[in-house]
PDB file of C-alpha atoms in Angstrom:
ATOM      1  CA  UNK S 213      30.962 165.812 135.654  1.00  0.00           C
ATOM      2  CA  UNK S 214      31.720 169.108 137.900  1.00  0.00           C
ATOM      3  CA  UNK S 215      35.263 169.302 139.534  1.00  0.00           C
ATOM      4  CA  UNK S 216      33.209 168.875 143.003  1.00  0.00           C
ATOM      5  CA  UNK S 217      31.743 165.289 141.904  1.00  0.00           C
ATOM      6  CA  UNK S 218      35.162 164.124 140.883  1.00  0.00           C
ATOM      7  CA  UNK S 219      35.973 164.743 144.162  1.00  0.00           C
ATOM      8  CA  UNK S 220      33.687 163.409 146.033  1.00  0.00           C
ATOM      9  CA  UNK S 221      34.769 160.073 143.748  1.00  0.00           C
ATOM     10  CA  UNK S 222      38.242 160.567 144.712  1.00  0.00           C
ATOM     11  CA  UNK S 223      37.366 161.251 148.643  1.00  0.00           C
ATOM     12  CA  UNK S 224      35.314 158.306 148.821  1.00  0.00           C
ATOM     13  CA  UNK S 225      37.300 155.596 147.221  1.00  0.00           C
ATOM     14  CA  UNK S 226      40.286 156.925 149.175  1.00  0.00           C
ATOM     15  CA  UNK S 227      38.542 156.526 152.830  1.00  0.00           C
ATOM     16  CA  UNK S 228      37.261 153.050 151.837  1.00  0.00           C
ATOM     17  CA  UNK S 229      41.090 152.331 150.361  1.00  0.00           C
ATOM     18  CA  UNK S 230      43.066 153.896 153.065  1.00  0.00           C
ATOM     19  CA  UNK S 231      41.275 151.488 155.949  1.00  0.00           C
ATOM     20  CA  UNK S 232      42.978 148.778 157.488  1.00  0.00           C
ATOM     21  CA  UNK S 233      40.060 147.030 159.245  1.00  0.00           C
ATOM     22  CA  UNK S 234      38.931 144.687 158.287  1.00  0.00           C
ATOM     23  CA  UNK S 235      41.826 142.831 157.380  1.00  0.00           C
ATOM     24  CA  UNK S 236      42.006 141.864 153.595  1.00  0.00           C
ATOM     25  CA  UNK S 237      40.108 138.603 152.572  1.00  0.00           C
ATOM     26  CA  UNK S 238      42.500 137.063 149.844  1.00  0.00           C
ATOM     27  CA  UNK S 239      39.810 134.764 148.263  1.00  0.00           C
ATOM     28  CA  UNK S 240      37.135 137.262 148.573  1.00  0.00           C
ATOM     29  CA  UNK S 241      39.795 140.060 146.531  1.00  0.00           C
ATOM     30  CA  UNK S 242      40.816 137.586 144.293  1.00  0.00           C
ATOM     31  CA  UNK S 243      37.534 136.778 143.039  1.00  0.00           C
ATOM     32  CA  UNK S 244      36.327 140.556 143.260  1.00  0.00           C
ATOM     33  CA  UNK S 245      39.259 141.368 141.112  1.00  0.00           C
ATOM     34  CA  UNK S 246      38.470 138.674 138.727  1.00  0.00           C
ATOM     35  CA  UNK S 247      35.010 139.763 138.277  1.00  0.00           C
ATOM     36  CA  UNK S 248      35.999 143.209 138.137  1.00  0.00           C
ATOM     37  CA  UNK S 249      38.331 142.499 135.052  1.00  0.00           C
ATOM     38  CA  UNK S 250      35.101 140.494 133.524  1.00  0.00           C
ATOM     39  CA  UNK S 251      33.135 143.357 133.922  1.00  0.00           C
ATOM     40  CA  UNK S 252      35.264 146.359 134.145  1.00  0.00           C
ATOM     41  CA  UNK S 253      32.180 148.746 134.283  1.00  0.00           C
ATOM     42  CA  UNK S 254      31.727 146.919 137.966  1.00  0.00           C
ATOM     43  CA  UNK S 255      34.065 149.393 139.789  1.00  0.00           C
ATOM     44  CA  UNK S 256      31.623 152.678 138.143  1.00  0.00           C
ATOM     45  CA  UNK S 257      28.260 150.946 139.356  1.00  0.00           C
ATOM     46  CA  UNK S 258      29.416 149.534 142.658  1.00  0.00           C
ATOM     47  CA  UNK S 259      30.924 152.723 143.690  1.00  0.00           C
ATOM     48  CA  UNK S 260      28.067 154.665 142.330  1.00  0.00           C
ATOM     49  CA  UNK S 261      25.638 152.575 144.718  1.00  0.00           C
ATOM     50  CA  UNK S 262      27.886 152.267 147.886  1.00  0.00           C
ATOM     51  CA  UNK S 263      28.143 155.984 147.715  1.00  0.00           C
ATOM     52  CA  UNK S 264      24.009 156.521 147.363  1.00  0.00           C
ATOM     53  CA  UNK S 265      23.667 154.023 149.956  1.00  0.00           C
ATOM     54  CA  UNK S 266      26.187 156.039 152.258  1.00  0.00           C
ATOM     55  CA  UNK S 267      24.304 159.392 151.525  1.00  0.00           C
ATOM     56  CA  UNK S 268      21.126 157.653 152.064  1.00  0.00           C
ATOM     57  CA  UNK S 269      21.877 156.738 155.313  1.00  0.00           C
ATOM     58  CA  UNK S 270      23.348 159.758 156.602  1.00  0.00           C
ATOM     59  CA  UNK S 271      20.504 161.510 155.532  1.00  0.00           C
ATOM     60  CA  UNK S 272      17.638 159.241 157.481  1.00  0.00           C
ATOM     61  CA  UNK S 273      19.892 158.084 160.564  1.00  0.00           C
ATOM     62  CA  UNK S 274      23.059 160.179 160.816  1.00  0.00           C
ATOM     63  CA  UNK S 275      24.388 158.459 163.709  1.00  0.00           C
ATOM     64  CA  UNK S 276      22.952 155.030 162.529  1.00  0.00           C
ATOM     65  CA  UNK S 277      25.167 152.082 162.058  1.00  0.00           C
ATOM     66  CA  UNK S 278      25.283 149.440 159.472  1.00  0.00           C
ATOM     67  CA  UNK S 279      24.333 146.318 160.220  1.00  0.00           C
ATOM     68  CA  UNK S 280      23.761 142.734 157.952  1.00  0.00           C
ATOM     69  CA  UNK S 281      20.755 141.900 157.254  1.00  0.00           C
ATOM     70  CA  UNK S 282      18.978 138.940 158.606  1.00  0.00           C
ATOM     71  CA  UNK S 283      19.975 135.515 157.414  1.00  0.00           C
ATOM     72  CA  UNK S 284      23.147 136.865 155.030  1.00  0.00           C
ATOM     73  CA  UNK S 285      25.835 133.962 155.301  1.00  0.00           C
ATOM     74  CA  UNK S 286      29.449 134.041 154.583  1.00  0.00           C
ATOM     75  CA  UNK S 287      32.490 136.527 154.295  1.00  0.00           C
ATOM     76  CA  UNK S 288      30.115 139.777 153.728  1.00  0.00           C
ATOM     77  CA  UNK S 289      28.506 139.017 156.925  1.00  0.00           C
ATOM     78  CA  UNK S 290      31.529 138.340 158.902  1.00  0.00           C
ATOM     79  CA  UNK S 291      33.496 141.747 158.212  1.00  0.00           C
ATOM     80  CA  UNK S 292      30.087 143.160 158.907  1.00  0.00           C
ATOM     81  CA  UNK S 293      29.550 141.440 162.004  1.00  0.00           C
ATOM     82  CA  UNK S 294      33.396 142.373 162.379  1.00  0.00           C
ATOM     83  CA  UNK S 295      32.910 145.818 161.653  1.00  0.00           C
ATOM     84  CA  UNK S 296      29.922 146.748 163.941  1.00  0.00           C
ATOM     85  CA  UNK S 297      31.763 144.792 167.379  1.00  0.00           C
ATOM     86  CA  UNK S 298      34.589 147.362 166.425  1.00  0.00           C
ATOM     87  CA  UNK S 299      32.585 150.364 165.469  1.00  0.00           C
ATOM     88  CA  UNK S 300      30.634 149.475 169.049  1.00  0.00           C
ATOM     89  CA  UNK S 301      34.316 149.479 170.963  1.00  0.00           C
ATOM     90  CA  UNK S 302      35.337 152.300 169.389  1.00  0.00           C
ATOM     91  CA  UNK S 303      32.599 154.291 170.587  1.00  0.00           C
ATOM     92  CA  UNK S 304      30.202 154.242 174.171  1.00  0.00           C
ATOM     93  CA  UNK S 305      26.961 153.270 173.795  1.00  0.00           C
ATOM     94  CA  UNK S 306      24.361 155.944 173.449  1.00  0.00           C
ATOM     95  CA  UNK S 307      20.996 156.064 175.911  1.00  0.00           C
ATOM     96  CA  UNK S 308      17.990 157.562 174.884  1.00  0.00           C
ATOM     97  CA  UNK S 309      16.798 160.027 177.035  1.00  0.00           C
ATOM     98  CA  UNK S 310      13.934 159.024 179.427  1.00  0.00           C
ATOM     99  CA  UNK S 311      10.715 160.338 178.284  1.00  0.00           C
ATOM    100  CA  UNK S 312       8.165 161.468 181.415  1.00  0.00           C
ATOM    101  CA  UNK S 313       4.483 162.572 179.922  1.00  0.00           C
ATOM    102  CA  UNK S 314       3.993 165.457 181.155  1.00  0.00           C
ATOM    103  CA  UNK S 315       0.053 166.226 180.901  1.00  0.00           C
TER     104      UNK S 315
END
């Protein structure tokens, strides 16, 4: 691993620590944790995907924002829901340009 992956490691689990919205879930983090101790290689492989899924993103829609998919129920879907009214107060809406065909 170069010096320059560790630290995109360390960048990225510090942003996603560091935030204070949404506010903390205690049943959600207590199960995470437990599973987490259950299968400690969890925190490599989740943070290895959450950070492919990031780049991904940024690469096809750089201004795109997340949202849950259809039908996904419960306490993901909330701080997602959460997350995008925030995200959308945060920031004015953007208006695509009008196209006129010009022939």
């Amino acid at each position: 691993m170069t010096r320059d992956e560790q630290k995109l490691i360390t960048t990225f689990v510090i942003a996603a620590t560091a935030a204070t919205e949404p506010e903390l879930d205690v049943e959600a983090d207590a199960i995470i944790r437990a599973l987490f101790v259950r299968h400690p290689e969890a925190a490599y492989r989740i943070t290895l995907l959450a950070m492919t899924q990031q780049a991904s993103l940024a690469a096809v829609k750089p201004n795109a924002a997340v949202l849950p998919a259809r039908g996904m129920q419960g306490w993901l879907a909330n701080r997602l829901k959460r997350f995008e009214r925030q995200t959308r107060q945060r920031k004015p809406a953007l208006t695509p340009p009008v196209m006129t065909h010009q022939g």
